PDB file of C-alpha atoms in Angstrom:
ATOM      1  CA  GLY A 480     -19.951  -8.561  -5.123  1.00  0.00           C
ATOM      2  CA  CYS A 481     -19.246  -7.699  -1.891  1.00  0.00           C
ATOM      3  CA  ILE A 482     -16.391  -5.255  -2.592  1.00  0.00           C
ATOM      4  CA  ALA A 483     -18.045  -3.658  -5.467  1.00  0.00           C
ATOM      5  CA  LEU A 484     -20.896  -2.725  -3.225  1.00  0.00           C
ATOM      6  CA  LEU A 485     -18.648  -1.408  -0.743  1.00  0.00           C
ATOM      7  CA  LEU A 486     -16.664   0.649  -3.401  1.00  0.00           C
ATOM      8  CA  SER A 487     -19.804   1.819  -4.892  1.00  0.00           C
ATOM      9  CA  ALA A 488     -21.065   3.073  -1.580  1.00  0.00           C
ATOM     10  CA  CYS A 489     -18.192   4.586  -0.482  1.00  0.00           C
ATOM     11  CA  LYS A 490     -17.931   6.286  -4.293  1.00  0.00           C
ATOM     12  CA  ALA A 491     -21.219   7.697  -3.546  1.00  0.00           C
ATOM     13  CA  GLU A 492     -20.842   8.993  -0.174  1.00  0.00           C
ATOM     14  CA  GLY A 493     -17.562  10.198  -0.811  1.00  0.00           C
ATOM     15  CA  ILE A 494     -15.766   7.913   1.902  1.00  0.00           C
ATOM     16  CA  PRO A 495     -12.292   7.438   0.878  1.00  0.00           C
ATOM     17  CA  ILE A 496     -10.988   4.038  -0.938  1.00  0.00           C
ATOM     18  CA  SER A 497      -7.644   2.146  -0.938  1.00  0.00           C
ATOM     19  CA  PRO A 498      -7.401  -1.455  -1.031  1.00  0.00           C
ATOM     20  CA  PRO A 499      -6.015  -1.651   2.622  1.00  0.00           C
ATOM     21  CA  ARG A 500      -8.904   0.302   4.162  1.00  0.00           C
ATOM     22  CA  ILE A 501     -11.313  -1.913   2.464  1.00  0.00           C
ATOM     23  CA  GLN A 502      -9.428  -4.963   3.383  1.00  0.00           C
ATOM     24  CA  ARG A 503      -9.639  -3.384   7.064  1.00  0.00           C
ATOM     25  CA  ALA A 504     -13.360  -2.907   6.887  1.00  0.00           C
ATOM     26  CA  ILE A 505     -14.016  -6.836   5.741  1.00  0.00           C
ATOM     27  CA  GLU A 506     -11.703  -8.471   8.302  1.00  0.00           C
ATOM     28  CA  ASN A 507     -13.009  -6.045  11.186  1.00  0.00           C
ATOM     29  CA  SER A 508     -16.710  -6.805  10.732  1.00  0.00           C
ATOM     30  CA  ALA A 509     -16.533 -10.531   9.263  1.00  0.00           C
ATOM     31  CA  LYS A 510     -18.846 -13.130  11.495  1.00  0.00           C
ATOM     32  CA  VAL A 511     -17.223 -15.742  13.216  1.00  0.00           C
ATOM     33  CA  MET A 512     -19.106 -19.313  12.321  1.00  0.00           C
ATOM     34  CA  PRO A 513     -19.414 -21.453  14.978  1.00  0.00           C
ATOM     35  CA  GLY A 514     -18.023 -24.806  14.909  1.00  0.00           C
ATOM     36  CA  LEU A 515     -15.563 -23.864  12.421  1.00  0.00           C
ATOM     37  CA  SER A 516     -11.169 -23.287  13.181  1.00  0.00           C
ATOM     38  CA  ARG A 517      -9.545 -20.117  11.997  1.00  0.00           C
ATOM     39  CA  LEU A 518      -7.558 -22.081   9.577  1.00  0.00           C
ATOM     40  CA  GLN A 519     -11.014 -23.076   7.883  1.00  0.00           C
ATOM     41  CA  GLN A 520     -12.540 -20.169   8.045  1.00  0.00           C
ATOM     42  CA  GLY A 521     -10.274 -17.257   7.979  1.00  0.00           C
ATOM     43  CA  TRP A 522     -11.464 -13.840   9.067  1.00  0.00           C
ATOM     44  CA  GLY A 523     -14.988 -15.801   8.744  1.00  0.00           C
ATOM     45  CA  MET A 524     -18.334 -14.780   6.667  1.00  0.00           C
ATOM     46  CA  VAL A 525     -18.099 -11.006   4.784  1.00  0.00           C
ATOM     47  CA  GLN A 526     -20.760  -8.808   6.491  1.00  0.00           C
ATOM     48  CA  VAL A 527     -21.176  -6.348   4.151  1.00  0.00           C
ATOM     49  CA  ASP A 528     -23.550  -3.932   6.093  1.00  0.00           C
ATOM     50  CA  ASP A 529     -21.059  -3.987   9.291  1.00  0.00           C
ATOM     51  CA  ALA A 530     -18.044  -3.383   6.987  1.00  0.00           C
ATOM     52  CA  TYR A 531     -19.918  -0.566   5.280  1.00  0.00           C
ATOM     53  CA  LYS A 532     -20.495   0.797   8.719  1.00  0.00           C
ATOM     54  CA  HIS A 533     -16.742   0.406   9.615  1.00  0.00           C
ATOM     55  CA  LEU A 534     -15.865   2.629   6.542  1.00  0.00           C
ATOM     56  CA  GLN A 535     -18.327   5.501   7.708  1.00  0.00           C
ATOM     57  CA  GLU A 536     -17.022   4.989  10.913  1.00  0.00           C
ATOM     58  CA  THR A 537     -13.366   5.059   9.783  1.00  0.00           C
ATOM     59  CA  LYS A 538     -13.376   7.600   6.995  1.00  0.00           C
ATOM     60  CA  ASP A 539     -11.535  10.100   8.423  1.00  0.00           C
ATOM     61  CA  GLU A 540      -8.756   8.220  10.068  1.00  0.00           C
ATOM     62  CA  VAL A 541      -6.114   8.162   7.783  1.00  0.00           C
ATOM     63  CA  THR A 542      -4.055   5.284   9.564  1.00  0.00           C
ATOM     64  CA  GLU A 543      -6.579   2.911   7.786  1.00  0.00           C
ATOM     65  CA  ASP A 544      -4.797   3.494   4.267  1.00  0.00           C
ATOM     66  CA  ILE A 545      -1.394   2.251   5.393  1.00  0.00           C
ATOM     67  CA  TYR A 546      -0.232  -0.975   4.800  1.00  0.00           C
ATOM     68  CA  PHE A 547       2.694  -2.803   6.071  1.00  0.00           C
ATOM     69  CA  GLU A 548       5.298  -4.438   4.007  1.00  0.00           C
ATOM     70  CA  VAL A 549       6.819  -7.222   6.219  1.00  0.00           C
ATOM     71  CA  ASN A 550      10.037  -8.997   4.951  1.00  0.00           C
ATOM     72  CA  VAL A 551      12.098 -11.819   7.562  1.00  0.00           C
ATOM     73  CA  GLU A 552      15.817 -11.577   6.398  1.00  0.00           C
ATOM     74  CA  ASN A 553      17.991 -14.405   5.494  1.00  0.00           C
ATOM     75  CA  ARG A 554      15.326 -16.721   4.464  1.00  0.00           C
ATOM     76  CA  PRO A 555      15.194 -17.882   0.885  1.00  0.00           C
ATOM     77  CA  GLY A 556      11.967 -15.996  -1.512  1.00  0.00           C
ATOM     78  CA  ASN A 557      11.595 -12.963   0.901  1.00  0.00           C
ATOM     79  CA  PRO A 558       8.807 -14.823   2.618  1.00  0.00           C
ATOM     80  CA  ARG A 559       6.086 -12.447   4.633  1.00  0.00           C
ATOM     81  CA  GLY A 560       6.338 -14.814   7.646  1.00  0.00           C
ATOM     82  CA  ILE A 561       7.836 -17.571   9.663  1.00  0.00           C
ATOM     83  CA  TYR A 562       6.638 -20.661   9.012  1.00  0.00           C
ATOM     84  CA  LEU A 563       8.398 -23.985  10.316  1.00  0.00           C
ATOM     85  CA  ARG A 564       7.336 -26.605   8.906  1.00  0.00           C
ATOM     86  CA  GLN A 565      10.088 -29.044   8.310  1.00  0.00           C
ATOM     87  CA  PRO A 566      11.336 -31.430  11.294  1.00  0.00           C
ATOM     88  CA  ASP A 567      15.033 -29.934  11.521  1.00  0.00           C
ATOM     89  CA  GLU A 568      13.414 -26.076  11.445  1.00  0.00           C
ATOM     90  CA  SER A 569      10.786 -26.826  14.404  1.00  0.00           C
ATOM     91  CA  SER A 570      13.060 -29.018  16.500  1.00  0.00           C
ATOM     92  CA  SER A 571      15.661 -26.124  17.760  1.00  0.00           C
ATOM     93  CA  SER A 572      15.350 -22.510  18.337  1.00  0.00           C
ATOM     94  CA  HIS A 573      16.019 -19.763  16.050  1.00  0.00           C
ATOM     95  CA  THR A 574      16.604 -16.281  15.974  1.00  0.00           C
ATOM     96  CA  PHE A 575      15.081 -14.304  13.050  1.00  0.00           C
ATOM     97  CA  SER A 576      14.960 -10.502  11.796  1.00  0.00           C
ATOM     98  CA  VAL A 577      11.953  -9.663  10.813  1.00  0.00           C
ATOM     99  CA  ARG A 578      11.672  -5.948   9.095  1.00  0.00           C
ATOM    100  CA  VAL A 579       7.992  -3.940   8.971  1.00  0.00           C
ATOM    101  CA  ASN A 580       7.761  -0.609   6.828  1.00  0.00           C
ATOM    102  CA  PRO A 581       4.536   1.377   6.981  1.00  0.00           C
ATOM    103  CA  GLN A 582       3.807   2.226   3.509  1.00  0.00           C
ATOM    104  CA  PHE A 583       1.484   5.307   3.203  1.00  0.00           C
ATOM    105  CA  LYS A 584      -0.714   6.261   0.835  1.00  0.00           C
ATOM    106  CA  ARG A 585       0.341   8.682  -1.761  1.00  0.00           C
ATOM    107  CA  GLU A 586      -0.912  11.869  -1.936  1.00  0.00           C
ATOM    108  CA  SER A 587      -0.596  14.347  -4.920  1.00  0.00           C
ATOM    109  CA  ASP A 588      -0.340  17.136  -1.920  1.00  0.00           C
ATOM    110  CA  LEU A 589       2.480  16.529   0.645  1.00  0.00           C
ATOM    111  CA  ASN A 590       2.350  19.644   2.942  1.00  0.00           C
ATOM    112  CA  ASP A 591       4.287  19.581   6.298  1.00  0.00           C
ATOM    113  CA  ALA A 592       1.462  18.349   8.293  1.00  0.00           C
ATOM    114  CA  SER A 593       1.167  15.520   6.808  1.00  0.00           C
ATOM    115  CA  GLN A 594       4.871  14.638   6.214  1.00  0.00           C
ATOM    116  CA  ARG A 595       5.189  15.524  10.171  1.00  0.00           C
ATOM    117  CA  SER A 596       2.272  12.897  10.563  1.00  0.00           C
ATOM    118  CA  ARG A 597       4.283  10.087   8.916  1.00  0.00           C
ATOM    119  CA  ILE A 598       7.492  10.680  10.840  1.00  0.00           C
ATOM    120  CA  ASP A 599       5.555  10.616  14.142  1.00  0.00           C
ATOM    121  CA  PHE A 600       3.618   7.307  12.589  1.00  0.00           C
ATOM    122  CA  GLU A 601       3.331   4.976  15.880  1.00  0.00           C
ATOM    123  CA  MET A 602       1.039   1.441  15.617  1.00  0.00           C
ATOM    124  CA  GLN A 603       1.055  -1.049  18.361  1.00  0.00           C
ATOM    125  CA  PHE A 604       0.922  -5.049  16.638  1.00  0.00           C
TER     126      PHE A 604
END
């Protein structure tokens, strides 16, 4: 229901929508609940009004539509993260190669400016 409200409001006001944009708005506006660990609550409780404000404030930010394809090389199953849970894995040091590829929103009109912005893209993690 919360996401449906956000999508409907964005559509009514002409705010661009994409799965990464909606996800970022929800994560960046969630309310952390006291007394619960991050493991118990994730990002926190969804705040629809704050998520919508975030969408309004970032409507012109093209980086809000970027998502990242993450791969850990030489790990079975092509995981999106590094999880060392077994005693033999956590009792010694390891080196991993992690590939992070930005995935840009598909545009029907790719011009020189949009291609240049993709080439020049940088983001700190």
